Short mmCIF file of C-alpha atoms and ligand atoms in Angstrom, two decimals:
data_model
loop_
_atom_site.label_atom_id
_atom_site.label_comp_id
_atom_site.label_asym_id
_atom_site.label_seq_id
_atom_site.Cartn_x
_atom_site.Cartn_y
_atom_site.Cartn_z
CA MET H 1 183.10 235.58 66.46
CA ALA H 2 180.44 238.15 65.44
CA GLN H 3 178.24 235.16 64.85
CA GLN H 4 178.98 233.92 68.60
CA GLN H 5 178.53 237.29 70.02
CA ASP H 6 174.71 237.54 68.51
CA LYS H 7 173.97 234.09 69.82
CA GLY H 8 175.72 234.77 72.69
CA ARG H 9 173.15 237.73 73.54
CA ILE H 10 169.69 237.49 75.43
CA ASN H 11 167.37 239.48 77.33
CA GLY H 12 165.43 238.01 80.26
CA PHE H 13 167.74 235.69 81.09
CA SER H 14 166.89 235.61 84.66
CA LYS H 15 163.08 235.63 83.69
CA LEU H 16 163.73 232.17 82.33
CA GLY H 17 163.26 229.08 84.59
CA LYS H 18 166.83 227.17 85.49
CA GLN H 19 166.52 224.38 82.57
CA GLN H 20 165.39 226.76 80.19
CA ARG H 21 168.91 228.88 81.60
CA ARG H 22 170.71 225.41 80.71
CA GLN H 23 169.74 224.98 77.30
CA TRP H 24 169.61 228.54 76.18
CA LEU H 25 174.01 227.95 77.56
CA LEU H 26 174.25 224.75 75.96
CA ASP H 27 173.14 226.04 72.68
CA ALA H 28 174.70 229.00 72.32
CA PHE H 29 178.16 228.08 74.12
CA LEU H 30 178.25 224.78 75.65
CA ALA H 31 178.36 222.52 71.94
CA GLY H 32 179.09 218.89 73.01
CA ARG H 33 177.81 218.99 76.57
CA THR H 34 174.80 218.31 77.82
CA THR H 35 172.31 219.47 80.74
CA GLU H 36 173.34 216.16 82.43
CA GLU H 37 176.75 218.16 83.38
CA PHE H 38 174.54 220.84 85.35
CA ARG H 39 172.40 218.89 87.04
CA TYR H 40 174.96 216.00 88.56
CA PHE H 41 175.60 218.96 91.20
CA ASP H 42 171.87 219.54 92.08
CA ALA H 43 171.24 219.20 95.44
CA GLY H 44 169.95 215.71 96.77
CA SER H 45 166.38 217.40 97.82
CA GLN H 46 164.31 220.19 96.16
CA ASP H 47 163.96 221.84 99.89
CA LEU H 48 168.05 222.49 99.89
CA GLN H 49 168.13 223.49 96.09
CA GLN H 50 165.41 226.19 96.77
CA VAL H 51 167.41 227.12 99.90
CA LEU H 52 170.97 227.51 97.51
CA ASP H 53 168.80 229.26 94.82
CA ASN H 54 167.60 231.66 96.98
CA PHE H 55 171.37 232.87 98.00
CA SER H 56 171.77 234.38 94.41
CA GLU H 57 170.47 235.20 90.90
CA ASN H 58 170.38 233.44 87.70
CA THR H 59 171.83 230.00 88.73
CA VAL H 60 172.30 227.67 86.26
CA ALA H 61 173.87 224.74 89.16
CA ASN H 62 175.45 224.32 92.42
CA PHE H 63 179.69 224.71 92.53
CA PRO H 64 180.83 222.32 95.37
CA LEU H 65 184.03 222.86 97.51
CA PRO H 66 185.39 220.63 100.02
CA PHE H 67 184.33 220.86 103.82
CA GLY H 68 187.28 219.53 105.78
CA VAL H 69 187.81 219.86 109.53
CA ALA H 70 190.84 220.52 111.64
CA PRO H 71 191.06 218.43 114.59
CA ASN H 72 193.43 219.54 118.41
CA VAL H 73 193.07 223.06 118.00
CA VAL H 74 193.22 224.45 121.37
CA ILE H 75 192.51 228.04 121.90
CA ASN H 76 192.29 229.77 125.68
CA GLY H 77 192.66 225.99 126.85
CA THR H 78 189.77 224.72 125.51
CA THR H 79 190.05 222.11 121.99
CA TYR H 80 187.95 222.63 119.21
CA VAL H 81 187.58 221.11 116.13
CA VAL H 82 187.91 223.81 112.83
CA PRO H 83 185.49 223.34 109.76
CA MET H 84 187.86 225.15 106.44
CA VAL H 85 186.34 224.77 102.99
CA ILE H 86 189.10 225.24 100.86
CA GLU H 87 189.84 223.70 97.49
CA GLU H 88 193.60 224.30 98.01
CA SER H 89 195.33 220.85 98.64
CA SER H 90 197.85 220.67 101.97
CA VAL H 91 195.84 223.66 103.31
CA VAL H 92 193.97 221.45 106.11
CA ALA H 93 196.40 218.89 106.59
CA ALA H 94 198.97 222.11 107.48
CA ALA H 95 196.52 223.72 109.60
CA SER H 96 195.72 220.29 111.24
CA SER H 97 199.41 219.58 111.74
CA ALA H 98 200.15 222.88 113.04
CA ALA H 99 197.49 222.59 115.64
CA LYS H 100 198.61 219.32 116.94
CA TYR H 101 201.73 220.57 117.34
CA TRP H 102 200.95 223.87 119.49
CA ALA H 103 197.99 221.52 121.17
CA THR H 104 201.19 219.95 123.51
CA ARG H 105 203.04 222.99 123.55
CA GLY H 106 200.62 225.32 125.78
CA GLY H 107 198.17 225.95 122.49
CA PHE H 108 197.42 229.09 120.95
CA ARG H 109 195.62 231.95 122.59
CA ALA H 110 193.65 234.20 121.40
CA GLU H 111 192.00 237.80 122.35
CA VAL H 112 189.90 239.98 120.86
CA ILE H 113 190.95 243.35 120.96
CA ALA H 114 188.60 245.89 119.37
CA THR H 115 184.60 245.16 117.89
CA GLU H 116 184.20 248.33 116.27
CA LYS H 117 182.69 248.64 112.57
CA LEU H 118 182.16 252.00 110.34
CA GLY H 119 179.88 253.18 108.16
CA GLN H 120 179.53 256.26 106.46
CA VAL H 121 177.50 258.77 104.49
CA HIS H 122 179.06 260.81 102.01
CA PHE H 123 177.04 264.04 100.95
CA ARG H 124 177.51 267.37 99.05
CA TRP H 125 176.59 270.36 101.83
CA SER H 126 176.59 274.23 101.01
CA GLY H 127 177.73 275.14 104.37
CA ARG H 128 180.65 276.12 105.85
CA PRO H 129 183.38 273.88 107.58
CA GLU H 130 183.59 275.89 110.50
CA ARG H 131 180.15 275.17 111.29
CA ARG H 132 180.06 271.86 112.10
CA ALA H 133 181.29 271.67 115.78
CA ALA H 134 178.17 274.05 116.38
CA LEU H 135 175.54 271.80 114.73
CA LEU H 136 177.06 268.40 115.44
CA PRO H 137 175.54 268.11 118.23
CA ALA H 138 171.69 269.05 117.99
CA LEU H 139 172.07 267.00 114.54
CA GLU H 140 173.16 263.93 115.80
CA GLN H 141 170.80 263.54 118.72
CA ARG H 142 168.04 264.53 115.52
CA LEU H 143 169.67 261.18 113.55
CA TYR H 144 170.23 259.13 116.75
CA ALA H 145 166.13 260.06 117.44
CA ALA H 146 164.59 259.26 113.77
CA THR H 147 166.56 255.56 114.27
CA ALA H 148 165.26 254.96 117.40
CA GLY H 149 162.89 252.63 116.04
CA LEU H 150 165.96 250.36 114.21
CA THR H 151 168.12 250.86 116.77
CA ALA H 152 166.13 249.04 119.71
CA ARG H 153 166.63 245.03 118.79
CA MET H 154 170.27 245.81 118.08
CA GLU H 155 171.26 247.71 121.88
CA ALA H 156 169.20 245.23 123.48
CA ARG H 157 171.50 242.84 122.10
CA GLY H 158 174.84 245.02 123.33
CA GLY H 159 174.97 246.82 120.00
CA GLY H 160 174.07 249.96 118.51
CA VAL H 161 174.89 253.56 117.27
CA ARG H 162 178.32 254.09 119.28
CA GLY H 163 178.99 257.58 118.03
CA LEU H 164 179.79 259.64 115.16
CA SER H 165 181.92 262.40 113.39
CA TRP H 166 181.46 264.91 110.61
CA LYS H 167 184.27 265.30 108.32
CA HIS H 168 185.22 267.83 105.78
CA LEU H 169 186.71 266.35 102.54
CA PRO H 170 188.24 269.27 100.72
CA ALA H 171 190.75 267.23 98.72
CA VAL H 172 187.82 265.79 96.97
CA HIS H 173 185.18 268.90 96.68
CA PRO H 174 185.05 271.93 99.15
CA GLN H 175 181.53 270.89 99.76
CA CYS H 176 182.54 267.28 100.17
CA TYR H 177 181.57 265.96 103.57
CA GLN H 178 181.49 262.55 105.73
CA LEU H 179 179.12 261.68 108.31
CA LEU H 180 181.80 258.85 109.73
CA VAL H 181 179.36 256.14 112.07
CA ARG H 182 180.86 253.79 114.87
CA PHE H 183 178.53 250.53 115.35
CA GLY H 184 178.31 247.86 117.71
CA THR H 185 176.77 244.73 115.37
CA ALA H 186 176.87 242.22 118.86
CA ASP H 187 177.03 238.62 117.13
CA SER H 188 176.34 239.51 113.72
CA MET H 189 178.33 241.02 110.94
CA GLY H 190 175.83 243.96 110.73
CA ALA H 191 176.12 245.23 107.28
CA ASN H 192 172.50 245.05 107.01
CA PHE H 193 171.98 246.57 109.97
CA ILE H 194 174.73 248.86 109.24
CA ASN H 195 173.25 249.96 106.29
CA THR H 196 169.96 250.42 107.06
CA ILE H 197 171.45 253.55 109.86
CA LEU H 198 172.86 254.93 107.19
CA GLU H 199 170.71 255.30 104.43
CA ALA H 200 167.77 256.41 107.37
CA TYR H 201 170.64 258.81 108.59
CA ALA H 202 171.16 260.15 104.67
CA GLY H 203 167.26 260.53 104.43
CA GLU H 204 167.09 262.63 107.71
CA LEU H 205 170.12 264.57 106.79
CA GLU H 206 168.01 265.93 103.88
CA LEU H 207 164.97 266.54 106.12
CA TRP H 208 167.53 268.15 108.37
CA ALA H 209 169.15 271.02 105.71
CA ALA H 210 165.42 271.84 104.63
CA THR H 211 163.69 272.42 107.98
CA SER H 212 166.27 272.88 110.66
CA GLU H 213 165.82 276.30 112.39
CA GLU H 214 169.76 276.56 113.25
CA LEU H 215 170.40 276.70 109.16
CA THR H 216 170.93 279.97 107.54
CA ALA H 217 169.30 280.14 103.56
CA ASP H 218 172.99 279.84 102.49
CA GLU H 219 173.46 276.34 104.25
CA ARG H 220 170.20 274.31 103.07
CA GLU H 221 171.78 272.84 100.23
CA LEU H 222 172.36 269.60 101.23
CA GLU H 223 173.03 266.37 97.86
CA ILE H 224 173.60 263.00 99.68
CA ILE H 225 175.80 260.94 97.27
CA MET H 226 175.92 257.67 98.97
CA ALA H 227 175.58 255.67 102.64
CA ILE H 228 177.38 252.45 102.71
CA LEU H 229 179.10 250.87 105.11
CA SER H 230 183.01 250.70 105.63
CA ASN H 231 184.61 247.21 105.39
CA HIS H 232 187.75 249.05 106.74
CA THR H 233 187.77 247.72 110.12
CA PRO H 234 190.91 248.48 111.64
CA ASN H 235 188.88 249.07 115.17
CA CYS H 236 187.55 245.46 114.60
CA VAL H 237 190.60 243.50 115.45
CA VAL H 238 191.57 239.94 116.97
CA ARG H 239 195.20 238.92 118.17
CA ALA H 240 196.28 235.11 118.50
CA ALA H 241 199.63 233.54 119.91
CA VAL H 242 201.30 231.35 120.24
CA SER H 243 204.90 231.17 122.15
CA CYS H 244 207.09 228.61 123.54
CA PRO H 245 210.66 227.70 125.26
CA ILE H 246 212.93 227.81 121.63
CA GLU H 247 214.49 224.27 123.28
CA ALA H 248 211.27 222.77 122.74
CA MET H 249 210.67 224.06 119.00
CA ASN H 250 211.73 220.91 117.53
CA ILE H 251 210.93 219.92 114.51
CA PRO H 252 211.06 216.31 113.70
CA GLY H 253 212.39 214.97 110.07
CA ALA H 254 213.77 218.89 109.66
CA GLY H 255 217.26 218.11 109.74
CA VAL H 256 217.96 221.28 111.41
CA ASP H 257 217.99 221.97 115.53
CA ALA H 258 216.03 223.97 117.20
CA ALA H 259 217.67 226.75 117.69
CA ASP H 260 218.18 226.66 113.94
CA PHE H 261 214.78 226.05 112.98
CA VAL H 262 214.09 229.35 115.34
CA ARG H 263 216.70 231.81 113.78
CA ARG H 264 215.63 230.93 110.12
CA PHE H 265 211.67 230.86 111.09
CA GLN H 266 211.97 234.35 113.07
CA LEU H 267 214.19 235.57 109.74
CA ALA H 268 211.52 234.66 107.50
CA VAL H 269 208.72 236.48 109.26
CA ASP H 270 211.01 240.05 109.32
CA ILE H 271 211.31 239.57 105.67
CA ALA H 272 208.01 239.49 104.61
CA ARG H 273 207.34 242.55 107.65
CA GLN H 274 210.42 244.29 105.03
CA ASP H 275 209.20 242.97 101.37
CA PRO H 276 206.00 243.49 99.83
CA TYR H 277 206.63 240.99 96.92
CA ARG H 278 207.38 238.17 99.98
CA ALA H 279 204.61 239.93 102.22
CA VAL H 280 201.76 239.11 99.54
CA THR H 281 203.06 235.60 99.62
CA HIS H 282 203.07 235.72 103.20
CA ASN H 283 199.87 236.48 104.37
CA LYS H 284 198.30 234.60 101.25
CA GLY H 285 199.29 231.75 103.78
CA VAL H 286 197.27 233.18 106.60
CA MET H 287 194.74 234.14 104.43
CA ASN H 288 194.15 230.05 103.19
CA GLY H 289 193.41 229.59 107.25
CA ILE H 290 190.93 232.79 107.83
CA ASP H 291 189.11 232.39 104.62
CA ALA H 292 188.22 228.14 104.76
CA VAL H 293 186.44 229.25 108.31
CA VAL H 294 184.81 232.56 106.82
CA LEU H 295 183.47 230.52 104.02
CA ALA H 296 182.78 227.47 106.22
CA THR H 297 180.81 229.57 108.50
CA GLY H 298 178.99 231.49 105.85
CA ASN H 299 180.77 234.52 106.49
CA ASP H 300 181.73 237.07 103.85
CA PHE H 301 185.63 236.33 102.38
CA ARG H 302 185.82 239.55 100.07
CA ALA H 303 184.95 241.34 103.40
CA VAL H 304 187.64 240.07 105.11
CA GLU H 305 189.99 239.76 102.19
CA ALA H 306 189.35 243.42 101.76
CA ALA H 307 190.17 244.59 105.36
CA VAL H 308 193.05 242.23 106.00
CA HIS H 309 194.64 243.48 103.01
CA ALA H 310 194.02 247.46 103.96
CA PHE H 311 195.13 246.61 106.85
CA ALA H 312 198.19 245.21 106.17
CA ALA H 313 199.34 248.38 104.57
CA GLU H 314 198.40 250.63 107.29
CA ASP H 315 201.90 252.33 107.29
CA GLY H 316 201.66 252.76 103.93
CA GLN H 317 203.79 249.59 103.26
CA TYR H 318 202.32 246.58 102.64
CA ARG H 319 203.89 244.09 105.28
CA SER H 320 203.26 240.66 107.05
CA LEU H 321 200.03 240.27 109.40
CA SER H 322 202.25 238.19 111.81
CA ARG H 323 205.19 238.94 113.74
CA CYS H 324 207.93 236.86 115.68
CA ARG H 325 209.95 237.87 118.63
CA VAL H 326 212.64 235.47 120.96
CA VAL H 327 212.66 236.68 124.42
CA ASP H 328 214.50 235.68 126.85
CA GLU H 329 215.03 231.94 125.03
CA VAL H 330 211.31 231.95 124.46
CA PHE H 331 209.76 232.15 120.36
CA HIS H 332 206.88 234.46 120.41
CA PHE H 333 204.56 234.02 117.30
CA GLU H 334 201.90 236.24 116.62
CA LEU H 335 199.03 237.65 114.44
CA THR H 336 196.91 240.92 114.56
CA VAL H 337 194.00 240.99 111.67
CA PRO H 338 190.76 242.96 110.95
CA LEU H 339 188.00 239.99 111.32
CA ALA H 340 184.13 241.49 110.91
CA LEU H 341 182.60 238.20 111.63
CA GLY H 342 178.76 236.91 112.66
CA THR H 343 177.69 234.02 113.73
CA VAL H 344 173.91 235.15 113.51
CA GLY H 345 171.96 236.36 110.46
CA GLY H 346 173.56 236.40 106.90
CA LEU H 347 174.18 233.15 105.60
CA THR H 348 174.97 231.82 109.17
CA ARG H 349 171.89 230.02 109.45
CA LEU H 350 170.27 229.68 106.57
CA HIS H 351 173.27 227.91 104.68
CA PRO H 352 173.02 224.48 106.09
CA LEU H 353 176.45 223.78 106.76
CA ALA H 354 177.36 226.65 107.43
CA ASP H 355 174.87 226.35 110.71
CA LEU H 356 176.55 222.99 110.61
CA ALA H 357 180.40 224.06 110.75
CA LEU H 358 178.96 226.44 114.16
CA ASP H 359 177.32 223.51 115.90
CA LEU H 360 181.06 222.02 115.50
CA LEU H 361 182.67 225.13 117.13
CA GLY H 362 180.04 224.64 119.37
CA ARG H 363 177.84 227.82 118.54
CA PRO H 364 180.50 230.90 119.26
CA ASN H 365 179.62 233.72 119.54
CA ALA H 366 180.99 236.55 116.81
CA GLU H 367 184.18 237.01 119.32
CA GLU H 368 184.72 233.74 119.48
CA LEU H 369 184.71 232.93 115.75
CA MET H 370 187.13 235.74 115.50
CA CYS H 371 189.33 234.31 117.57
CA ILE H 372 189.28 230.78 115.84
CA ALA H 373 189.70 232.23 112.53
CA ALA H 374 192.35 234.08 113.63
CA VAL H 375 193.95 230.93 115.39
CA THR H 376 193.47 229.27 112.15
CA GLY H 377 195.29 231.94 110.49
CA LEU H 378 197.94 231.93 112.61
CA ALA H 379 198.22 228.13 112.59
CA GLN H 380 198.52 228.39 108.87
CA ASN H 381 201.00 230.78 108.33
CA PHE H 382 203.28 228.67 111.08
CA ALA H 383 203.06 225.53 108.42
CA ALA H 384 203.95 227.22 106.05
CA LEU H 385 206.78 229.14 107.36
CA ARG H 386 207.95 225.33 108.77
CA SER H 387 207.99 223.65 105.72
CA LEU H 388 209.45 227.48 103.71
CA VAL H 389 212.67 227.64 106.10
CA THR H 390 213.04 223.91 106.40
CA THR H 391 211.70 221.09 103.75
CA GLY H 392 210.58 223.27 101.34
CA ILE H 393 207.20 223.49 100.88
CA GLN H 394 206.95 221.05 97.89
CA ARG H 395 207.28 218.10 99.72
CA GLY H 396 204.17 218.20 101.41
CA HIS H 397 202.38 219.66 98.92
CA MET H 398 203.31 217.45 95.84
CA LYS H 399 202.03 214.15 98.15
CA MET H 400 198.50 215.66 98.12
CA HIS H 401 199.46 216.86 94.21
CA LEU H 402 199.81 213.45 93.82
CA GLN H 403 196.71 212.17 95.57
CA ASN H 404 194.47 214.56 93.46
CA ILE H 405 196.22 213.31 89.76
CA LEU H 406 195.64 210.11 91.09
CA SER H 407 191.86 211.09 91.26
CA SER H 408 191.91 212.28 88.23
CA LEU H 409 193.05 209.66 86.24
CA GLU H 410 190.41 207.37 88.25
CA ALA H 411 193.24 205.55 90.04
CA THR H 412 192.30 202.25 91.48
CA VAL H 413 193.61 201.81 95.41
CA PRO H 414 196.17 199.58 94.70
CA GLU H 415 197.33 201.78 91.46
CA ARG H 416 197.13 204.77 94.31
CA GLN H 417 199.20 202.26 96.91
CA GLN H 418 202.18 201.55 94.05
CA THR H 419 202.25 205.00 91.85
CA THR H 420 202.81 206.43 95.51
CA ASP H 421 205.09 204.12 96.35
CA PHE H 422 206.65 204.68 93.09
CA PHE H 423 206.97 208.50 93.82
CA ASN H 424 208.13 208.71 96.84
CA GLY H 425 211.39 211.00 97.00
CA ARG H 426 210.68 211.61 92.74
CA THR H 427 209.51 214.81 91.43
CA VAL H 428 205.96 214.82 90.62
CA SER H 429 204.13 215.90 87.68
CA HIS H 430 200.48 215.35 86.03
CA HIS H 431 202.68 213.76 82.72
CA GLY H 432 204.79 211.37 84.41
CA VAL H 433 202.20 210.51 87.08
CA ARG H 434 199.97 209.68 83.62
CA GLN H 435 202.64 207.59 82.14
CA TYR H 436 203.69 205.75 85.19
CA LEU H 437 199.82 204.67 85.54
CA GLU H 438 199.52 203.76 81.96
CA LYS H 439 202.54 201.52 81.96
CA LEU H 440 201.25 200.14 85.03
CA ARG H 441 198.14 198.94 83.71
CA GLU H 442 199.88 197.61 80.42
CA GLU H 443 201.74 195.47 82.81
CA MET H 444 198.43 194.91 84.21
CA GLU H 445 196.34 194.06 81.50
CA ARG H 446 199.41 191.76 80.21
CA ILE H 447 199.38 189.33 83.05
CA GLU H 448 195.47 189.12 83.73
CA GLY H 449 196.22 188.00 79.83
C1 MEV J 1 200.44 228.64 99.54
O1 MEV J 1 199.07 228.50 98.89
C2 MEV J 1 200.45 229.32 100.36
C3 MEV J 1 201.93 229.67 100.53
O2 MEV J 1 202.38 230.45 99.39
C4 MEV J 1 202.41 230.57 102.35
C5 MEV J 1 203.68 230.96 101.95
O3 MEV J 1 204.33 231.19 101.35
O4 MEV J 1 204.13 231.55 103.20
C6 MEV J 1 203.17 228.09 100.98
#
């Protein structure tokens, strides 16, 4: 163990070229493997590889994920083909199937409720909290004036700083304060813009404390702690919904009638609103759809995940993000989520597949992309619950699982067909499939002589 640790330490890894980094990893950790195993995933062109390498640091390989599409997604009357990047089998199939189901029942509706983002400057200040009301108006003007050059372009695009408040955080420390700044960031996710403005505000705050004539001597001590956007975006929210008369909610092959299906579906959603253990899994299903679109379009899925789960726990208990109601014999299912997404800036143009994904969607603006991602989350959630309250999730899942196992065993097309037929209605396991395939291959060898 000690030997392994010494061998595994290095200074200046980042300064090595990619081949050297690979070689060092092979020598220190990957006995028996070859550099080919990294090279296999290299991009076809030097230019593309350069683009990918520029996204991150210490790169040694690319990590490909499947890029699929869900067709027939009708949102507010427009039909989209939704790009989805996800490694889990059944997700794209489920989204596609839900999209098709709702396409013949009026489609999805989606609306953006608000698009405000937040950022914070945290600081320690020697003044009294009561002084804030008198000092804030001039300070605010000073901050805006000092950053006018930085905000002008964003303002021309319809964004900018929308206002700020000055909070006291005595629970942290009697001298702890925060500037909470509200932003509009137009079609960009806006992280760079927000952080640039916040850091400029931090600098200006220090200057203000040192020089402002409004301040008394004992109000001049100000220490910046940090300036950073907040990924909590409860005011950057979109709602997606479907509705349909119960009588039209038939689920072919599920063995339940429409009314029974709706009753069971509503109970499943209500369980997820009340029980956090179920809510987390329920919301995971929602995020299967949302994350796949977020990734495909080059957006920040960690930011979205963090925001969504904070939102799900808004009233102090973690709950399902979707809700279901039946009113006057009409089924209503809706999802409300915070989604801080961008269609310009960041990776959206830099990653060639994100660029292609946005082209597939007809170059939506940020609000349209919020609608598309939320609808995909709702579609995914609908498909998961539809399976859960009828056939169970494993039936569909296992079909996909079987195909993955067959791929890993390098099954030929006829082998695939025969194995799929055999496992129809039987329990799928890696071991079972391998055994069956081995037998099949032995049999074939025997026949072929
Ligand atoms: C699996 O990735 C997602 C589900 O567990 C979601 C759910 O249970 O609602 C099927």
